[in-house]
Tab-separated table of C-alpha atoms in Angstrom:
chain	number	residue	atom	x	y	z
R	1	UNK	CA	0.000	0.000	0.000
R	2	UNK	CA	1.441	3.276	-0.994
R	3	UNK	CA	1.581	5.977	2.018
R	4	UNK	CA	-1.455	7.812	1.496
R	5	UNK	CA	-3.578	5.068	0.772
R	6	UNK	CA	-2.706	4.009	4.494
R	7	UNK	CA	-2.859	7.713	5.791
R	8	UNK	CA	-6.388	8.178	4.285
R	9	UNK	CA	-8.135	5.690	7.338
R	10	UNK	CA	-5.805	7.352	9.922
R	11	UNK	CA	-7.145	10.936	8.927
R	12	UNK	CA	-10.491	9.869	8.340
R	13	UNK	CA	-10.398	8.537	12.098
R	14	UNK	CA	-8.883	11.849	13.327
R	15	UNK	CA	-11.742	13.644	11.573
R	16	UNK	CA	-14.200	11.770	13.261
R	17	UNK	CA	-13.237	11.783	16.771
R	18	UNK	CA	-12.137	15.550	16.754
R	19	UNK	CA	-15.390	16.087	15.301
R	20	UNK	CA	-17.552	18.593	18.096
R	21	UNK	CA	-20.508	17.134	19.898
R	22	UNK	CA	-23.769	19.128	20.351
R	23	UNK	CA	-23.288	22.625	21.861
R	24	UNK	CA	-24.101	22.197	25.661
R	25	UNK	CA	-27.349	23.646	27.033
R	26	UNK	CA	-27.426	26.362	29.284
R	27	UNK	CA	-25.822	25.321	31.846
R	28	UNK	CA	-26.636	27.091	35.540
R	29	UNK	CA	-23.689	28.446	37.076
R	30	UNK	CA	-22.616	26.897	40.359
R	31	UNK	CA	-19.901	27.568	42.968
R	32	UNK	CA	-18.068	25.035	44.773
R	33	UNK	CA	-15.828	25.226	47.519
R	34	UNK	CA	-12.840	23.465	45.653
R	35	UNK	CA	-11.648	22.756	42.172
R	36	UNK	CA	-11.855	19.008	42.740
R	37	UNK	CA	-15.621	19.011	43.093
R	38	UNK	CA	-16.427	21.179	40.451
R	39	UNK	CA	-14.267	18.524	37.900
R	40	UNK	CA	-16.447	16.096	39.706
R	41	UNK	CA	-20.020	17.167	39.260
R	42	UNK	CA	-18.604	18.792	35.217
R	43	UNK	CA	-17.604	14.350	35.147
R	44	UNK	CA	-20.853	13.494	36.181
R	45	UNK	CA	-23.463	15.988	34.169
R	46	UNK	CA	-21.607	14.716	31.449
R	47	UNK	CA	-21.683	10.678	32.298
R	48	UNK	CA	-25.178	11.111	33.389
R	49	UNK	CA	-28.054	10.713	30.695
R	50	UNK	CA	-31.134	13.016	29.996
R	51	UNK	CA	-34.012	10.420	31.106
R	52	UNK	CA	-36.518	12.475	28.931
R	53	UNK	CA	-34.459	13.445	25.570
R	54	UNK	CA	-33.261	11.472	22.392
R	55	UNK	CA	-29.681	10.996	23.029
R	56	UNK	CA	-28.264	14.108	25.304
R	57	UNK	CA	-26.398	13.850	28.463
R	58	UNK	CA	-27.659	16.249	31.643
R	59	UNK	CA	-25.101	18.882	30.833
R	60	UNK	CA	-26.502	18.714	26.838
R	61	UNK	CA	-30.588	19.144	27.791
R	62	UNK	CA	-32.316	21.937	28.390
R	63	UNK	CA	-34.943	19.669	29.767
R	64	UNK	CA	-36.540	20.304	33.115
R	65	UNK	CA	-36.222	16.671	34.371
R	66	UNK	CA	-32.407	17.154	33.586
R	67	UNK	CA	-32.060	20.605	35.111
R	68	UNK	CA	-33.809	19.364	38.315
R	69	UNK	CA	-31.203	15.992	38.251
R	70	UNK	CA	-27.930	18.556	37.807
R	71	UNK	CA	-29.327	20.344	40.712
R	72	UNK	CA	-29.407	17.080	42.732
R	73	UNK	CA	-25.806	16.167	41.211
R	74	UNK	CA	-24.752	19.534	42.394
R	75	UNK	CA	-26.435	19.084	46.171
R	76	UNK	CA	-24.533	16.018	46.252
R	77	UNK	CA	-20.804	16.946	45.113
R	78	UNK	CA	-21.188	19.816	47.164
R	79	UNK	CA	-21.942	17.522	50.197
R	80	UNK	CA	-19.294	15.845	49.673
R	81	UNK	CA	-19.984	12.529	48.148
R	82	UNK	CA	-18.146	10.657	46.564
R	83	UNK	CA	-18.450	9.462	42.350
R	84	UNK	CA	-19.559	6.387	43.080
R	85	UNK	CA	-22.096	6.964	46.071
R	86	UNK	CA	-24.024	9.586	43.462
R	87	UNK	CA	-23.607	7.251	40.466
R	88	UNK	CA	-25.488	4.362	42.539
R	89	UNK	CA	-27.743	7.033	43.619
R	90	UNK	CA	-28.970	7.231	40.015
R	91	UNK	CA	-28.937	3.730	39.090
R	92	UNK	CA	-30.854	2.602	42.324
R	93	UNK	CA	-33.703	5.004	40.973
R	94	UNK	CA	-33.273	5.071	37.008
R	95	UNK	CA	-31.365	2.149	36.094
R	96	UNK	CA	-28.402	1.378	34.155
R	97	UNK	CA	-29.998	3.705	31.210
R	98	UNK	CA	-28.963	6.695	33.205
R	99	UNK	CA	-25.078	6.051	32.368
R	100	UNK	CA	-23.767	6.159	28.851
R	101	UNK	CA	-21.188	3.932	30.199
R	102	UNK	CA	-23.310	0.814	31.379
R	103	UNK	CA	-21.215	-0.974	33.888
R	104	UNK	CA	-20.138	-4.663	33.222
R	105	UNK	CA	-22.943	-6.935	34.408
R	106	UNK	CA	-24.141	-10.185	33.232
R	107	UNK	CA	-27.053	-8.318	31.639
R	108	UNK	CA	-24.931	-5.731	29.654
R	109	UNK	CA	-22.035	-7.914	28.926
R	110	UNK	CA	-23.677	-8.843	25.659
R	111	UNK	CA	-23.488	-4.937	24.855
R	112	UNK	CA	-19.547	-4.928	25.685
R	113	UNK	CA	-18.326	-7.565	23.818
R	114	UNK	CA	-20.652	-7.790	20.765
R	115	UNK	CA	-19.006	-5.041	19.025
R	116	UNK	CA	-15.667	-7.084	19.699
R	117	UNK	CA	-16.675	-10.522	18.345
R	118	UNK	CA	-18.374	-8.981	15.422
R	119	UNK	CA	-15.031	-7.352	14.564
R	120	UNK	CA	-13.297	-10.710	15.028
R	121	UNK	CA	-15.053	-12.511	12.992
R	122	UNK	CA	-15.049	-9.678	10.197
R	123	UNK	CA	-11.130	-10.443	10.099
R	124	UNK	CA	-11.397	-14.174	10.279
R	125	UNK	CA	-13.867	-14.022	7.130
R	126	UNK	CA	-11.101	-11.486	5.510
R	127	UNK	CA	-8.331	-14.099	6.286
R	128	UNK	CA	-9.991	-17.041	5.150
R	129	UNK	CA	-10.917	-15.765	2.099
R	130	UNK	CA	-8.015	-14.506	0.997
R	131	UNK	CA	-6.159	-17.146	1.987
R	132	UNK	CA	-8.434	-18.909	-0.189
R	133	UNK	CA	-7.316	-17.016	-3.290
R	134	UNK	CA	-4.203	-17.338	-2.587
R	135	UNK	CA	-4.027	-21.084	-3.370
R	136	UNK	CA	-5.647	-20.607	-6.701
R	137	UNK	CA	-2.932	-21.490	-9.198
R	138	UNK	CA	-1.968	-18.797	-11.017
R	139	UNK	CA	-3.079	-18.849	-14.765
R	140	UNK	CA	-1.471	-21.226	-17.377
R	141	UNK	CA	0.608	-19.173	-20.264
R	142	UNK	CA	-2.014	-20.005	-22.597
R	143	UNK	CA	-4.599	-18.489	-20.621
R	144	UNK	CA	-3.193	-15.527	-20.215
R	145	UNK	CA	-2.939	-15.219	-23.700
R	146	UNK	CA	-6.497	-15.852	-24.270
R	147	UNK	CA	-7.296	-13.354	-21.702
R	148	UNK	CA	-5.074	-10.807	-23.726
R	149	UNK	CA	-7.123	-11.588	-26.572
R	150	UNK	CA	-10.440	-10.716	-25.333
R	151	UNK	CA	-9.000	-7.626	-24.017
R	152	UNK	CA	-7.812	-6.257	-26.991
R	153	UNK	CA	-11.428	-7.602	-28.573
R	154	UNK	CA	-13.336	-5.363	-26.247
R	155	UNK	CA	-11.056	-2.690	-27.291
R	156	UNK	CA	-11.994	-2.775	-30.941
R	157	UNK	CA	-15.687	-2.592	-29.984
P	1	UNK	CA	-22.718	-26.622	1.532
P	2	UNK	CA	-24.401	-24.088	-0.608
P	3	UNK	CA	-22.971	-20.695	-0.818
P	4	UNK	CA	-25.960	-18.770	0.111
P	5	UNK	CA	-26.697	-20.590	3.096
P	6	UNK	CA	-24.175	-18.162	5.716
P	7	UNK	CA	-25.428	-14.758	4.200
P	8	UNK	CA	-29.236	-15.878	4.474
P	9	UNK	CA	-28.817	-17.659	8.020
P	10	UNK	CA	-26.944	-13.743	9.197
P	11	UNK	CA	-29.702	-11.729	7.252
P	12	UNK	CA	-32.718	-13.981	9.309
P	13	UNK	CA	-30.581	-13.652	12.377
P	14	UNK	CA	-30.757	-9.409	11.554
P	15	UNK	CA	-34.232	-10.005	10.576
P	16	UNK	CA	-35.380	-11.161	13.456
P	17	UNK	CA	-33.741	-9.021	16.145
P	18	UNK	CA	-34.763	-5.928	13.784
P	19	UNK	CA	-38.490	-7.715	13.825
P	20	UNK	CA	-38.074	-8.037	18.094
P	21	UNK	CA	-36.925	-4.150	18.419
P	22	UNK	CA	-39.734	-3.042	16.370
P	23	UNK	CA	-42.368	-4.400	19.879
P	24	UNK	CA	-40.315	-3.172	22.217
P	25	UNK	CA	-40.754	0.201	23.300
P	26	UNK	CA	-37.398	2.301	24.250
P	27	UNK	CA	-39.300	4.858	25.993
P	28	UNK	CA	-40.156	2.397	28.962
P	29	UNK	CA	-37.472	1.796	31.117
P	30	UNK	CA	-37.545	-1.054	33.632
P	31	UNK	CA	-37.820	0.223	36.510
P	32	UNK	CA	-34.864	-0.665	38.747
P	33	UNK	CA	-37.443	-0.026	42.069
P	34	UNK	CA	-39.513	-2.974	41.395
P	35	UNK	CA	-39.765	-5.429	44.006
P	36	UNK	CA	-37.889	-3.066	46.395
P	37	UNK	CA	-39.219	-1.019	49.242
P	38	UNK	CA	-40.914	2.332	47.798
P	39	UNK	CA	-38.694	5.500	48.831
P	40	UNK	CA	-40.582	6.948	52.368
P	41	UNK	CA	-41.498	10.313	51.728
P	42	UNK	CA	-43.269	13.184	53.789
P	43	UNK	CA	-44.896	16.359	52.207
P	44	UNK	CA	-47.167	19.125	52.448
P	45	UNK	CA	-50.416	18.249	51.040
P	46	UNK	CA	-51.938	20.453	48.234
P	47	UNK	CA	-52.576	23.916	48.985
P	48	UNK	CA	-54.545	25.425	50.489
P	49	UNK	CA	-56.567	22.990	52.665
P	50	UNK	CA	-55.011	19.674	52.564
P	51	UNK	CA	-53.259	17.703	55.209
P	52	UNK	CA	-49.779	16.669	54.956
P	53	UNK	CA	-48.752	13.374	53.875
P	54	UNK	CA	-46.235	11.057	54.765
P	55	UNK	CA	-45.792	7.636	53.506
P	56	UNK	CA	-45.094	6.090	56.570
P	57	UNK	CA	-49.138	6.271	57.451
P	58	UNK	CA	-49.892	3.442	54.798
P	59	UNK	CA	-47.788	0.748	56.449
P	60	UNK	CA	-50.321	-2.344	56.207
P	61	UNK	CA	-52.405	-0.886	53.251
P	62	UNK	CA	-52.178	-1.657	49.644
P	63	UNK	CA	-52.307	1.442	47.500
P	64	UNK	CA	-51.614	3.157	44.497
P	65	UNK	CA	-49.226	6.151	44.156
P	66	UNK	CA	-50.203	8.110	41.443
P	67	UNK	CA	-47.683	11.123	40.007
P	68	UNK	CA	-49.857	13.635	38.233
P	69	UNK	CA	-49.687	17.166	37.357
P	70	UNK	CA	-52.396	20.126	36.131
P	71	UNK	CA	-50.004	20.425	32.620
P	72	UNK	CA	-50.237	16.965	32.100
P	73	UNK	CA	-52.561	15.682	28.878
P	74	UNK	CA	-51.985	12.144	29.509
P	75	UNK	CA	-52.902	12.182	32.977
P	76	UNK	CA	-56.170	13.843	31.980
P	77	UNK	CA	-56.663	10.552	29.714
P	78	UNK	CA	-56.357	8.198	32.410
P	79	UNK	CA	-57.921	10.335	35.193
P	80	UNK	CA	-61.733	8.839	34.579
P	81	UNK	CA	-60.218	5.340	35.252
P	82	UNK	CA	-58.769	6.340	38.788
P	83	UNK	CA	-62.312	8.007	39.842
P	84	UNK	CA	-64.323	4.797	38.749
P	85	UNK	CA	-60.911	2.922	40.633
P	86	UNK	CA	-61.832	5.111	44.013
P	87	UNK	CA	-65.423	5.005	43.176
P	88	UNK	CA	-65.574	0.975	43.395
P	89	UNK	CA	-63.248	1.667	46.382
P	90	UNK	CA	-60.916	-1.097	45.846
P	91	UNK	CA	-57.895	0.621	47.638
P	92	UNK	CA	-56.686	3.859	47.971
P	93	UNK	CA	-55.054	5.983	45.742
P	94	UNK	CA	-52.593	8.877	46.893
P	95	UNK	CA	-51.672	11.537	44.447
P	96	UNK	CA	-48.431	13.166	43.990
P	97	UNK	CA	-48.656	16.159	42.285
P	98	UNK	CA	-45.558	16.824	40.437
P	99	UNK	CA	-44.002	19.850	39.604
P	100	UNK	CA	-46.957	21.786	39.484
P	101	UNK	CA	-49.021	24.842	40.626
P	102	UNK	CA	-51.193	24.397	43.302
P	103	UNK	CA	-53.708	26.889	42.316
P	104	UNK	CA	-53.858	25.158	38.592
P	105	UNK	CA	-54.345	21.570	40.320
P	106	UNK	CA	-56.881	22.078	42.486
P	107	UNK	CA	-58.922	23.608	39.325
P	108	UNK	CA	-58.114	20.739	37.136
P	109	UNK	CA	-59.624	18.578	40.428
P	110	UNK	CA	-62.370	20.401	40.521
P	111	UNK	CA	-62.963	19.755	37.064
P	112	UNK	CA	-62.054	16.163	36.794
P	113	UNK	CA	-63.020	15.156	39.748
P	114	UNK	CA	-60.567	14.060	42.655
P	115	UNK	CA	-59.847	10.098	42.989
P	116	UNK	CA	-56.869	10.764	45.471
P	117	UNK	CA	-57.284	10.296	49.723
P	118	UNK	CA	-54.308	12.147	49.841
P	119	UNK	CA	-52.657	14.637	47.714
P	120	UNK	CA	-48.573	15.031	48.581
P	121	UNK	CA	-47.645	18.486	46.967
P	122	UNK	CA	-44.197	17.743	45.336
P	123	UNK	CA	-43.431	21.497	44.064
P	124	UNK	CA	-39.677	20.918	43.265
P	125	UNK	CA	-39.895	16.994	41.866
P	126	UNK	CA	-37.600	15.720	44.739
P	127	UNK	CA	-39.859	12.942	45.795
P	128	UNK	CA	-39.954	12.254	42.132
P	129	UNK	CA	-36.244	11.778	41.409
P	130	UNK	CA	-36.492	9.434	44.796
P	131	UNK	CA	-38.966	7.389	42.727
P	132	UNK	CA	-37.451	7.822	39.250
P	133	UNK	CA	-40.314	9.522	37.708
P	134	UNK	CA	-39.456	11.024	34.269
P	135	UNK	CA	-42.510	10.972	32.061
P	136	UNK	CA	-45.669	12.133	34.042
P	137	UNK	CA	-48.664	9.975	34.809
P	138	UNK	CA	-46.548	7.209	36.479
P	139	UNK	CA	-48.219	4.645	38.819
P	140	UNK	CA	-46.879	2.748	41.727
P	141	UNK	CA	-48.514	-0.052	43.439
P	142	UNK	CA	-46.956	-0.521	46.406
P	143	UNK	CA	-47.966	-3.404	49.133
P	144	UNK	CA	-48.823	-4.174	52.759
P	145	UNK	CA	-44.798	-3.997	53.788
P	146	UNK	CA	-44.374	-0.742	51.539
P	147	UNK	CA	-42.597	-2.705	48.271
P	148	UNK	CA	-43.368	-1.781	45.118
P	149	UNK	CA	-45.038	-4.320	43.441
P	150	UNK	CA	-46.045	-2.599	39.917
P	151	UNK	CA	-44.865	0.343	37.815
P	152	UNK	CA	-47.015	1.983	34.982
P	153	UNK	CA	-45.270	4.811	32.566
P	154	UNK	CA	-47.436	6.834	31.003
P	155	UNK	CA	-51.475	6.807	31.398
P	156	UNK	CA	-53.561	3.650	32.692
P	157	UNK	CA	-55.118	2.261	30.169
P	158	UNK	CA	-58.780	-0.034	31.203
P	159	UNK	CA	-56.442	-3.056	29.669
P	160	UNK	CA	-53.663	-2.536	31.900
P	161	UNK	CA	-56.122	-2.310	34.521
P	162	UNK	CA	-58.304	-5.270	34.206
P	163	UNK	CA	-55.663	-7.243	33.419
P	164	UNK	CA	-52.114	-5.895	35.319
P	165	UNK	CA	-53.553	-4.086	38.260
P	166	UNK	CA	-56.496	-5.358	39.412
P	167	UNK	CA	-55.447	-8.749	39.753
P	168	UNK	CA	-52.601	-7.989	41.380
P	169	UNK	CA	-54.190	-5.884	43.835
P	170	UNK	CA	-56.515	-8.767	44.664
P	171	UNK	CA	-53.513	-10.908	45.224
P	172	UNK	CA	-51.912	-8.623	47.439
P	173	UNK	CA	-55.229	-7.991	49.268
P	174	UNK	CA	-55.442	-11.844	49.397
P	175	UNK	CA	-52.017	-11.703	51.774
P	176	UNK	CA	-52.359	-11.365	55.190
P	177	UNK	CA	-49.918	-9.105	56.836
């Protein structure tokens, strides 16, 4: 493969990730007493999922279910729990749903590792098959010539 | 072994889970409460002339929790079903008005009609994020030792009730404390 043929996926996968999500809502502003919990509850309002929109996180919706849950978020950083303690909070009320990140449970495993065995056996159908054509012989010279022949046929057409 | 037979068996396998998505609906979540004890609560009731509420005082009854609000269509849908449900007195139903102005409920009672033994005024939705409400009417049926036993999103339909609800109620009525 020539360089830019193998640069073009590299970019193409730059492009994507880099790409900007959706503008965040507006936001309430809120004071904490340190840095540290501030990074925290930012974490979580982004972890966290809007219950009541198509696809946003609490920190993304302008909704008023996810304006009242960042309030809660907020009442708890500031209080001083910890990530996990609020996390379960959410769970224990909403479910798994609530996290974009689902953690690893015999009921979500199937949504880890799908994407994983799917992949795998993508390249195992890739390597059998071309290890398939591989072991075709290559053409006799007489083929080759007849091949050359109906080539320069078409050509005349 | 015939060519076709790997792409067809994946595109039934597709097929079919497509086919299975298509029933489900993504809007209703489980709810991760069921079968656990409901979350005790204690509010004002609804302005201006109700008494306060507090969950604790329906230890050893089996009732309904119903999460309504005045700006609430769907709850106007279902709200005929709850009056013939208190009507026929078959257990008692608490409200828990959500998020909502206590002026515009108690006109929309007046108006509809009030099913509820107790109305818990929930102005801010906290006792709603302690019972995972997100889409307004939801419906708890909670039992003798305060567990919830049933969750409805959105409004009661008569199906749901003849067929979800009341039986389960009569169950639950059916065992003693």
């Amino acid at each position: 493969m020539t360089r830019p043929a193998l640069m073009a996926p590299v970019m193409l996968a730059l492009l994507v990730t880099a790409a900007p999500g959706p503008a965040a809502a507006q936001v309430e502003a809120v004071n904490f007493e340190n840095a540290r919990q501030e990074d925290l509850y930012r974490d979580l309002i982004d972890e966290l999922r809007c219950l009541v929109c198509a696809n946003q996180s609490l920190s993304d919706s302008n909704a008023d279910l996810a304006a009242d849950l960042r309030a809660r978020v907020y009442e708890m950083v500031a209080g001083g729990q910890s990530r996990e303690a609020i996390i379960d909070y959410m769970v224990k009320r909403y479910g798994e749903y609530v996290l974009y990140r689902p953690r690893l449970s015999p009921a979500t495993a199937f949504l880890w590792f799908a994407p994983f065995a799917v992949a795998l056996a993508g390249f195992a159908l890739i390597f059998t098959m071309a290890k398939r054509r591989s072991r075709q012989p290559p053409c006799t010279a007489a083929q080759s010539q007849q091949a050359r022949a109906l080539l320069e046929d078409e050509r005349h057409w | 072994m015939n060519r076709f037979a790997i792409p067809l068996l994946a595109f039934v396998v597709v097929v079919a889970f497509l086919g299975v998505g298509l029933t489900l609906k993504p809007r209703e979540l489980p709810s991760p409460l069921l079968g656990k004890p409901a979350p005790a609560f204690e509010l004002p009731g609804l302005p201006p002339a109700r008494e306060a509420f507090s969950s604790a005082q329906m230890r050893g009854d089996v009732w309904l929790l119903n999460v309504w609000a005045s700006w609430c269509a769907a709850c106007r849908t279902e709200h005929p079903l709850l009056n013939r449900l208190a009507r026929a007195g078959t257990l008692r139903i608490v409200g828990l008005n959500y998020k909502d102005d206590a002026a515009d409920a108690d006109a929309w009672l007046q108006r509809f009609g009030n099913p509820y033994t107790h109305i818990a005024f929930d102005r801010h939705g906290r006792v709603g994020i302690e019972y995972g409400v997100y889409g307004v009417p939801e419906t708890y049926l909670i039992d003798r030792h305060g567990i919830i036993r049933f969750k409805h999103i959105g409004p009661l339909t008569p199906d749901i009730m003849q067929h979800r609800l009341l039986p389960l109620v009569e169950t639950l009525n059916g065992d003693s404390a």
